[in-house]
mmCIF file of C-alpha atoms in Angstrom:
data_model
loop_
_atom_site.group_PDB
_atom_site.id
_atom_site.type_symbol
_atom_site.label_atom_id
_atom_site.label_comp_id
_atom_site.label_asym_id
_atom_site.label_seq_id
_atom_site.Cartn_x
_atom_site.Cartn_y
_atom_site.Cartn_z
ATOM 1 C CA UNK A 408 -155.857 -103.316 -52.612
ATOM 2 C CA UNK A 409 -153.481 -105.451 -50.502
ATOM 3 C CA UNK A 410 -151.433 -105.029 -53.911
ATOM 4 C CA UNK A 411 -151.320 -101.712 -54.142
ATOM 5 C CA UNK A 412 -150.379 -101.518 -50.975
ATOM 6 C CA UNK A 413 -146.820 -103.735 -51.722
ATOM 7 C CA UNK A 414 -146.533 -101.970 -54.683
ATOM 8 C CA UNK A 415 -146.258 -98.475 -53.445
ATOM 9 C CA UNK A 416 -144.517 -99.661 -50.345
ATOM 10 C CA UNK A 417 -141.517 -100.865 -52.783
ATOM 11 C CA UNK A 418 -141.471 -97.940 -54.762
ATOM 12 C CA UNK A 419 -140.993 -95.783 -51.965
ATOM 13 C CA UNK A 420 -138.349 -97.538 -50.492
ATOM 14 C CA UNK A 421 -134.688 -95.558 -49.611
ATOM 15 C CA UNK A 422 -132.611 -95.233 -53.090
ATOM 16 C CA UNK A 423 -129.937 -96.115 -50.668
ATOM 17 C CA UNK A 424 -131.316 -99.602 -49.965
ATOM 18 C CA UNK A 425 -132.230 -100.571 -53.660
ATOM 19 C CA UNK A 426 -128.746 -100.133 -54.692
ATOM 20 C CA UNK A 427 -127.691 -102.474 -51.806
ATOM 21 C CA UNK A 428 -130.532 -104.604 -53.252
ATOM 22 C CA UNK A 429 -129.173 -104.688 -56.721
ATOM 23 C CA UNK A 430 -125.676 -105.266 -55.536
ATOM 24 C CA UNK A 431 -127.019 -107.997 -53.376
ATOM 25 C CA UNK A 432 -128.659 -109.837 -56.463
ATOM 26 C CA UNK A 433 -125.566 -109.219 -58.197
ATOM 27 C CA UNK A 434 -123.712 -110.886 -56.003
ATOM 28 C CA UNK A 435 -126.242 -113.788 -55.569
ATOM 29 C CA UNK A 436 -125.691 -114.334 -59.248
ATOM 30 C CA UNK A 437 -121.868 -113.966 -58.430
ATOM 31 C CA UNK A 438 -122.170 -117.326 -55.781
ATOM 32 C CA UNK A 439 -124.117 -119.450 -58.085
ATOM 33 C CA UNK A 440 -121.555 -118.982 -61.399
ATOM 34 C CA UNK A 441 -118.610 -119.450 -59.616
ATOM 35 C CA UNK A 442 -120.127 -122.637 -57.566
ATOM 36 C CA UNK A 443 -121.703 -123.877 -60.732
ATOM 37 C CA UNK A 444 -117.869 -124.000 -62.256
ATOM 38 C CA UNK A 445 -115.883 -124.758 -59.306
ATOM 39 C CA UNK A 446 -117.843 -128.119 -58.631
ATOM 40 C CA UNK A 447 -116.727 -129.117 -61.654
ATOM 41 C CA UNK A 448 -113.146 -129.228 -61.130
ATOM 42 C CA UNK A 449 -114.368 -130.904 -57.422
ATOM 43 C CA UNK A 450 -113.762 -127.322 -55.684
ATOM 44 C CA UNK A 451 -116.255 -125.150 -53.408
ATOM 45 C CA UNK A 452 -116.716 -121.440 -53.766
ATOM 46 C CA UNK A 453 -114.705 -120.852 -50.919
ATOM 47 C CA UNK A 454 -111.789 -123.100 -52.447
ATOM 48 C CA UNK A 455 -111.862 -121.528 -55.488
ATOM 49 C CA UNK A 456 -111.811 -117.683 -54.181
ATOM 50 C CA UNK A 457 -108.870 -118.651 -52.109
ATOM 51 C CA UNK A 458 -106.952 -120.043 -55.306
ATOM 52 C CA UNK A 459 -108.078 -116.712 -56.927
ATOM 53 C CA UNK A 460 -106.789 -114.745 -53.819
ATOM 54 C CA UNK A 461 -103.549 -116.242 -53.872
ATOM 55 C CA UNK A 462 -102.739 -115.601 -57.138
ATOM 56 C CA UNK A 463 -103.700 -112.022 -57.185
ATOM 57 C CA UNK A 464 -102.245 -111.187 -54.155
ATOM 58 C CA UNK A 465 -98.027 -110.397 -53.132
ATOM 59 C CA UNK A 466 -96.539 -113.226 -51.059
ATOM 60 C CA UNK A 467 -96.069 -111.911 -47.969
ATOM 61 C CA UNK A 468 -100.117 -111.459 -48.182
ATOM 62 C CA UNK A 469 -100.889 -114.747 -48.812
ATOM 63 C CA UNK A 470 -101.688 -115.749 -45.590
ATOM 64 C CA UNK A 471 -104.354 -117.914 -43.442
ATOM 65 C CA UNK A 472 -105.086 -114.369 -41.510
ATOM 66 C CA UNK A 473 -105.843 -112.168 -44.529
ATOM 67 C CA UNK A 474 -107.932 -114.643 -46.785
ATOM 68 C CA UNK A 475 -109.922 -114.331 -43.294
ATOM 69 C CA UNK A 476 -110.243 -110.656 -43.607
ATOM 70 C CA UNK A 477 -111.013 -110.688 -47.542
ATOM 71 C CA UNK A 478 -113.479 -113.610 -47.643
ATOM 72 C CA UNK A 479 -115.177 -112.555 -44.576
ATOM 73 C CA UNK A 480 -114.609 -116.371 -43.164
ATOM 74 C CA UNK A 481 -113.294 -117.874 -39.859
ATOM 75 C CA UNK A 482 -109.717 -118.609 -39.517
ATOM 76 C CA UNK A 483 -110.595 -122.507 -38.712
ATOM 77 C CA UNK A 484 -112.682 -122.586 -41.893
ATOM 78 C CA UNK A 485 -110.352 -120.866 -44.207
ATOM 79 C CA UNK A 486 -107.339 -123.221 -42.411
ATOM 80 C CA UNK A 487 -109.608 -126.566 -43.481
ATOM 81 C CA UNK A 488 -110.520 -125.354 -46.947
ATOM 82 C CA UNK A 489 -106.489 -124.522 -47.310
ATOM 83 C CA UNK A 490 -105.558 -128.001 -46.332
ATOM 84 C CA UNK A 491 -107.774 -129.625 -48.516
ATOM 85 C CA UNK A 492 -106.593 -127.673 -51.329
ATOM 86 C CA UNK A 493 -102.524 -128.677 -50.377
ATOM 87 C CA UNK A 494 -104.266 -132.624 -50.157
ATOM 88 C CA UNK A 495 -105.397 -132.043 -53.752
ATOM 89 C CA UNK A 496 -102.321 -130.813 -54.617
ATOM 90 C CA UNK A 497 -103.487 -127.286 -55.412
ATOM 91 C CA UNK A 498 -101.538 -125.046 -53.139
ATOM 92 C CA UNK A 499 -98.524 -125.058 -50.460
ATOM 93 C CA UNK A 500 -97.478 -123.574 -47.525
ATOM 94 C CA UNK A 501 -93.937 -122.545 -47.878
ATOM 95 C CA UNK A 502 -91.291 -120.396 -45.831
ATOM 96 C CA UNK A 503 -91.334 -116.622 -46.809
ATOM 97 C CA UNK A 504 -87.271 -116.116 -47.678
ATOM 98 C CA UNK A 505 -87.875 -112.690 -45.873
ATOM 99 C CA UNK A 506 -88.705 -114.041 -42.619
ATOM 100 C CA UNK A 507 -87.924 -117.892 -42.252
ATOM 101 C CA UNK A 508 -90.433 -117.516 -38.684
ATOM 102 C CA UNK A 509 -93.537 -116.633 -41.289
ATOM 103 C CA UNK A 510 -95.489 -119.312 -43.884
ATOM 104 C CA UNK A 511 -96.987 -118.156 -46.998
ATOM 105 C CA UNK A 512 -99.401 -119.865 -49.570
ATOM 106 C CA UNK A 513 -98.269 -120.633 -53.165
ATOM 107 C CA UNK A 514 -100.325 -122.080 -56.294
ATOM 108 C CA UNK A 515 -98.695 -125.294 -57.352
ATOM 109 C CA UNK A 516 -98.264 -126.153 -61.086
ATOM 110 C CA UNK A 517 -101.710 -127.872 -60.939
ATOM 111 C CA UNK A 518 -103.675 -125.022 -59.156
ATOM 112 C CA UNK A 519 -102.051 -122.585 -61.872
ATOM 113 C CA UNK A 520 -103.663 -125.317 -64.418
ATOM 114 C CA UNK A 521 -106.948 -125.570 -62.524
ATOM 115 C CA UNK A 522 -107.298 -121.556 -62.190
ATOM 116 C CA UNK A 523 -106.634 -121.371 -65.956
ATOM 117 C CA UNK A 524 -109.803 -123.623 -66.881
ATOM 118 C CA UNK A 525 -111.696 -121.359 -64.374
ATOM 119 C CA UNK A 526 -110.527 -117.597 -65.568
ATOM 120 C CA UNK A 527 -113.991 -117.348 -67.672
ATOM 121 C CA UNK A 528 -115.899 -118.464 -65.021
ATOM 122 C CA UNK A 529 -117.881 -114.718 -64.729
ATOM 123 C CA UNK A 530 -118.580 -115.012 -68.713
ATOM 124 C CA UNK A 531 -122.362 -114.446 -67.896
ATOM 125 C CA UNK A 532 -121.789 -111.591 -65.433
ATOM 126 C CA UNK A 533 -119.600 -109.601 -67.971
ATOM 127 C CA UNK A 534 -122.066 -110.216 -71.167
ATOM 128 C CA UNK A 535 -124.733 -107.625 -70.127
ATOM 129 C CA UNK A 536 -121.676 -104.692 -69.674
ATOM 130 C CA UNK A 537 -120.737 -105.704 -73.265
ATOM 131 C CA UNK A 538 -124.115 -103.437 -74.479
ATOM 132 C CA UNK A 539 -123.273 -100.460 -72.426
ATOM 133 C CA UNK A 540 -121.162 -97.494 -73.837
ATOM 134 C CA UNK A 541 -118.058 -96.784 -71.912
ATOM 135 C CA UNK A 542 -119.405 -93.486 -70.662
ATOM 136 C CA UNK A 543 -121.830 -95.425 -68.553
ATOM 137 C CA UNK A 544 -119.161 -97.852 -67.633
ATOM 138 C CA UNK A 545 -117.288 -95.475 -66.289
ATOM 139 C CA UNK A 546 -119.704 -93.440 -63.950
ATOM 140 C CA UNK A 547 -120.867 -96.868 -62.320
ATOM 141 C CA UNK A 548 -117.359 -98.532 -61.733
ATOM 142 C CA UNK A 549 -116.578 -94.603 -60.275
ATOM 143 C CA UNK A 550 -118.920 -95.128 -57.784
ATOM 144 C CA UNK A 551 -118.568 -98.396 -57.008
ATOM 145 C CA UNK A 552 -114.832 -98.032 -56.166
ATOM 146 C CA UNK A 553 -116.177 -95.058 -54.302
ATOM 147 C CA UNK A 554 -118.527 -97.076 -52.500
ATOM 148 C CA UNK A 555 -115.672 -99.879 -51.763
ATOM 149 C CA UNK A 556 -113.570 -97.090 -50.347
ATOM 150 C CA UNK A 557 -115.810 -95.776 -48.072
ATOM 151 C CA UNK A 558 -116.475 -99.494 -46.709
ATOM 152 C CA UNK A 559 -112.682 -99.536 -46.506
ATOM 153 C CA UNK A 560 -112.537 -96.786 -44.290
ATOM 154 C CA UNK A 561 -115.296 -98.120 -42.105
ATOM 155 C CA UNK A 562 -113.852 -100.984 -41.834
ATOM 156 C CA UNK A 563 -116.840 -102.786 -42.694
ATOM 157 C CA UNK A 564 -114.312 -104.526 -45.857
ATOM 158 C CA UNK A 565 -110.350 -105.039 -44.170
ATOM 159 C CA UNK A 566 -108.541 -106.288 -47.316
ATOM 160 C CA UNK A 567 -109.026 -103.638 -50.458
ATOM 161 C CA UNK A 568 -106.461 -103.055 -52.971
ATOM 162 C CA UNK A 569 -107.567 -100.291 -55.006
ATOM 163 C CA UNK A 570 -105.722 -97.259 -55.990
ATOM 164 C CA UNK A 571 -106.402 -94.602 -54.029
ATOM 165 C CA UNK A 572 -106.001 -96.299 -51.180
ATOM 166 C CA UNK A 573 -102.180 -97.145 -52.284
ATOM 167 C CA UNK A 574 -99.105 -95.210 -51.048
ATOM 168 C CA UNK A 575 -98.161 -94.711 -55.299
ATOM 169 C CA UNK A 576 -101.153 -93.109 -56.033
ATOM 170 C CA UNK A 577 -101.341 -89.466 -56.631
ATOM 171 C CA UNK A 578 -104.248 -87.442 -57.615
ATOM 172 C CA UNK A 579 -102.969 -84.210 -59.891
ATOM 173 C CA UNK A 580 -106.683 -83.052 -61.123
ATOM 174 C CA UNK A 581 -110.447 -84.573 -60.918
ATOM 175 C CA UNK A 582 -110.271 -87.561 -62.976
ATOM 176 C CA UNK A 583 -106.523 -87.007 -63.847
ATOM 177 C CA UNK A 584 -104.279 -89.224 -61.316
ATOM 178 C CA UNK A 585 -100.627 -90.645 -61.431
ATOM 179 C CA UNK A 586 -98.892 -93.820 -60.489
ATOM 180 C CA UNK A 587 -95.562 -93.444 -59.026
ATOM 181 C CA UNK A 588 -95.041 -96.774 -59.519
ATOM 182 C CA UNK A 589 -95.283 -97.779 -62.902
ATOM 183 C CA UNK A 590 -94.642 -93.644 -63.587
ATOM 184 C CA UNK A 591 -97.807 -93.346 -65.934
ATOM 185 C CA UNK A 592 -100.992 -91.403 -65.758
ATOM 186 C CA UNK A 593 -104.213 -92.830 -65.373
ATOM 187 C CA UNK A 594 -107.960 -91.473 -65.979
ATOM 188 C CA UNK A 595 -111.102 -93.291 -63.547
ATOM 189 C CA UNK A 596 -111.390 -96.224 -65.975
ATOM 190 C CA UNK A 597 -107.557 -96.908 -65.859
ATOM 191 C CA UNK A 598 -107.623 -97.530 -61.444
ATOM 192 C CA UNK A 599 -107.961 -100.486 -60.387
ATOM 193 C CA UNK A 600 -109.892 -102.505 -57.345
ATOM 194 C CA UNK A 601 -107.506 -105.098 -56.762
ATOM 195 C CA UNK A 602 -104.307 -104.634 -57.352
ATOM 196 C CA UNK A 603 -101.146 -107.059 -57.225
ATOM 197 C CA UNK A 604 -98.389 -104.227 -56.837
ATOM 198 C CA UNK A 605 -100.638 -102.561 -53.745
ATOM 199 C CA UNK A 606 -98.767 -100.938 -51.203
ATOM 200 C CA UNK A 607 -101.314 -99.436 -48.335
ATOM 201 C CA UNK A 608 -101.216 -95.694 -47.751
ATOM 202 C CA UNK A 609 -100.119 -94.570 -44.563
ATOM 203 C CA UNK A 610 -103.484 -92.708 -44.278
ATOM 204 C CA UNK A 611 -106.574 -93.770 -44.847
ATOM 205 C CA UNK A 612 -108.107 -92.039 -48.282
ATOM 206 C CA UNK A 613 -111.487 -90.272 -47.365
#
């Protein structure tokens, strides 16, 4: 009875909360990949997602302040994991040539290397999309970016790159949008979550 009981009570839980509950596991499985490879190369998670971070992001955004904001980590954590990583010779901290008062990060020659042995780290993540049609694809990563947006704007994530939130984004008809950057059209599957050439939009997309 006692069974039943548990049974019906997690069928009838909010739709809302399984999907957290699924992106929760997903993410779970996320944490244990990437620590399973990083401890090879003698890195932690956080290590590693700061080398990734660096190299994905614009100079003047490599920075000690936003890898706080994106990882969701204390400044005096993410400042001890970043000087580990210039003692192993992964990163430095050099003068930005725009403004001599204001240090960025850089990869180094050997955390390029290091990154490179770690780009298929997600292998096991990306095998179960492989058996879904793009169709399907493409309605889930539409929400999802949805989703991130809307955690954008409440400012429960700081740091997101996507497309619509960019200031060279236009939007000329549902699921037909432009870049004024690169001057091309895109359709949903074509936008991206984290992108290097992201410029924020003076407003907020809602």
């Amino acid at each position: 009875m006692l069974y039943v009981i548990l049974l019906l009570m997690s069928t009838n839980k909010d739709l809302d909360i399984k999907i957290i509950e699924a992106i929760e596991r997903i993410s779970r499985a996320q944490k244990i990949l990437l620590w399973d490879k990083a401890k090879l190369y003698g890195l932690t998670p956080l290590q590693t997602q700061i080398l990734m971070f660096i190299e994905e992001s614009k100079p003047e955004n490599a920075n000690i302040t936003n890898l706080s904001l994106e990882l969701g980590v204390s400044q005096p954590t993410i400042s001890d994991s970043v000087k580990s990583l210039i003692n192993k010779g992964l990163i430095e901290a050099t003068v930005w040539k725009k403004n001599r008062h204001f240090k960025i990060l850089k990869l180094t020659d050997k955390g390029k290397e290091i990154l490179k042995k770690l780009e298929n780290w997600n292998y096991y993540l990306k095998k179960p999309l492989m058996d879904m049609n793009e169709e399907e694809k493409v309605r889930v990563f539409d929400f999802l970016l949805k989703y991130v947006i809307a955690l954008r704007n409440d400012k429960t994530l700081y740091f997101v790159k996507a497309c619509p939130l960019c200031r060279y984004f236009l939007e000329k008809n549902p699921n037909e949008y432009y870049c004024k950057l690169f001057n091309m059209d895109l359709k949903i599957k074509d936008l991206r979550i984290n992108c290097p050439d992201f410029e924020e939009a003076i407003a907020v997309v809602k």
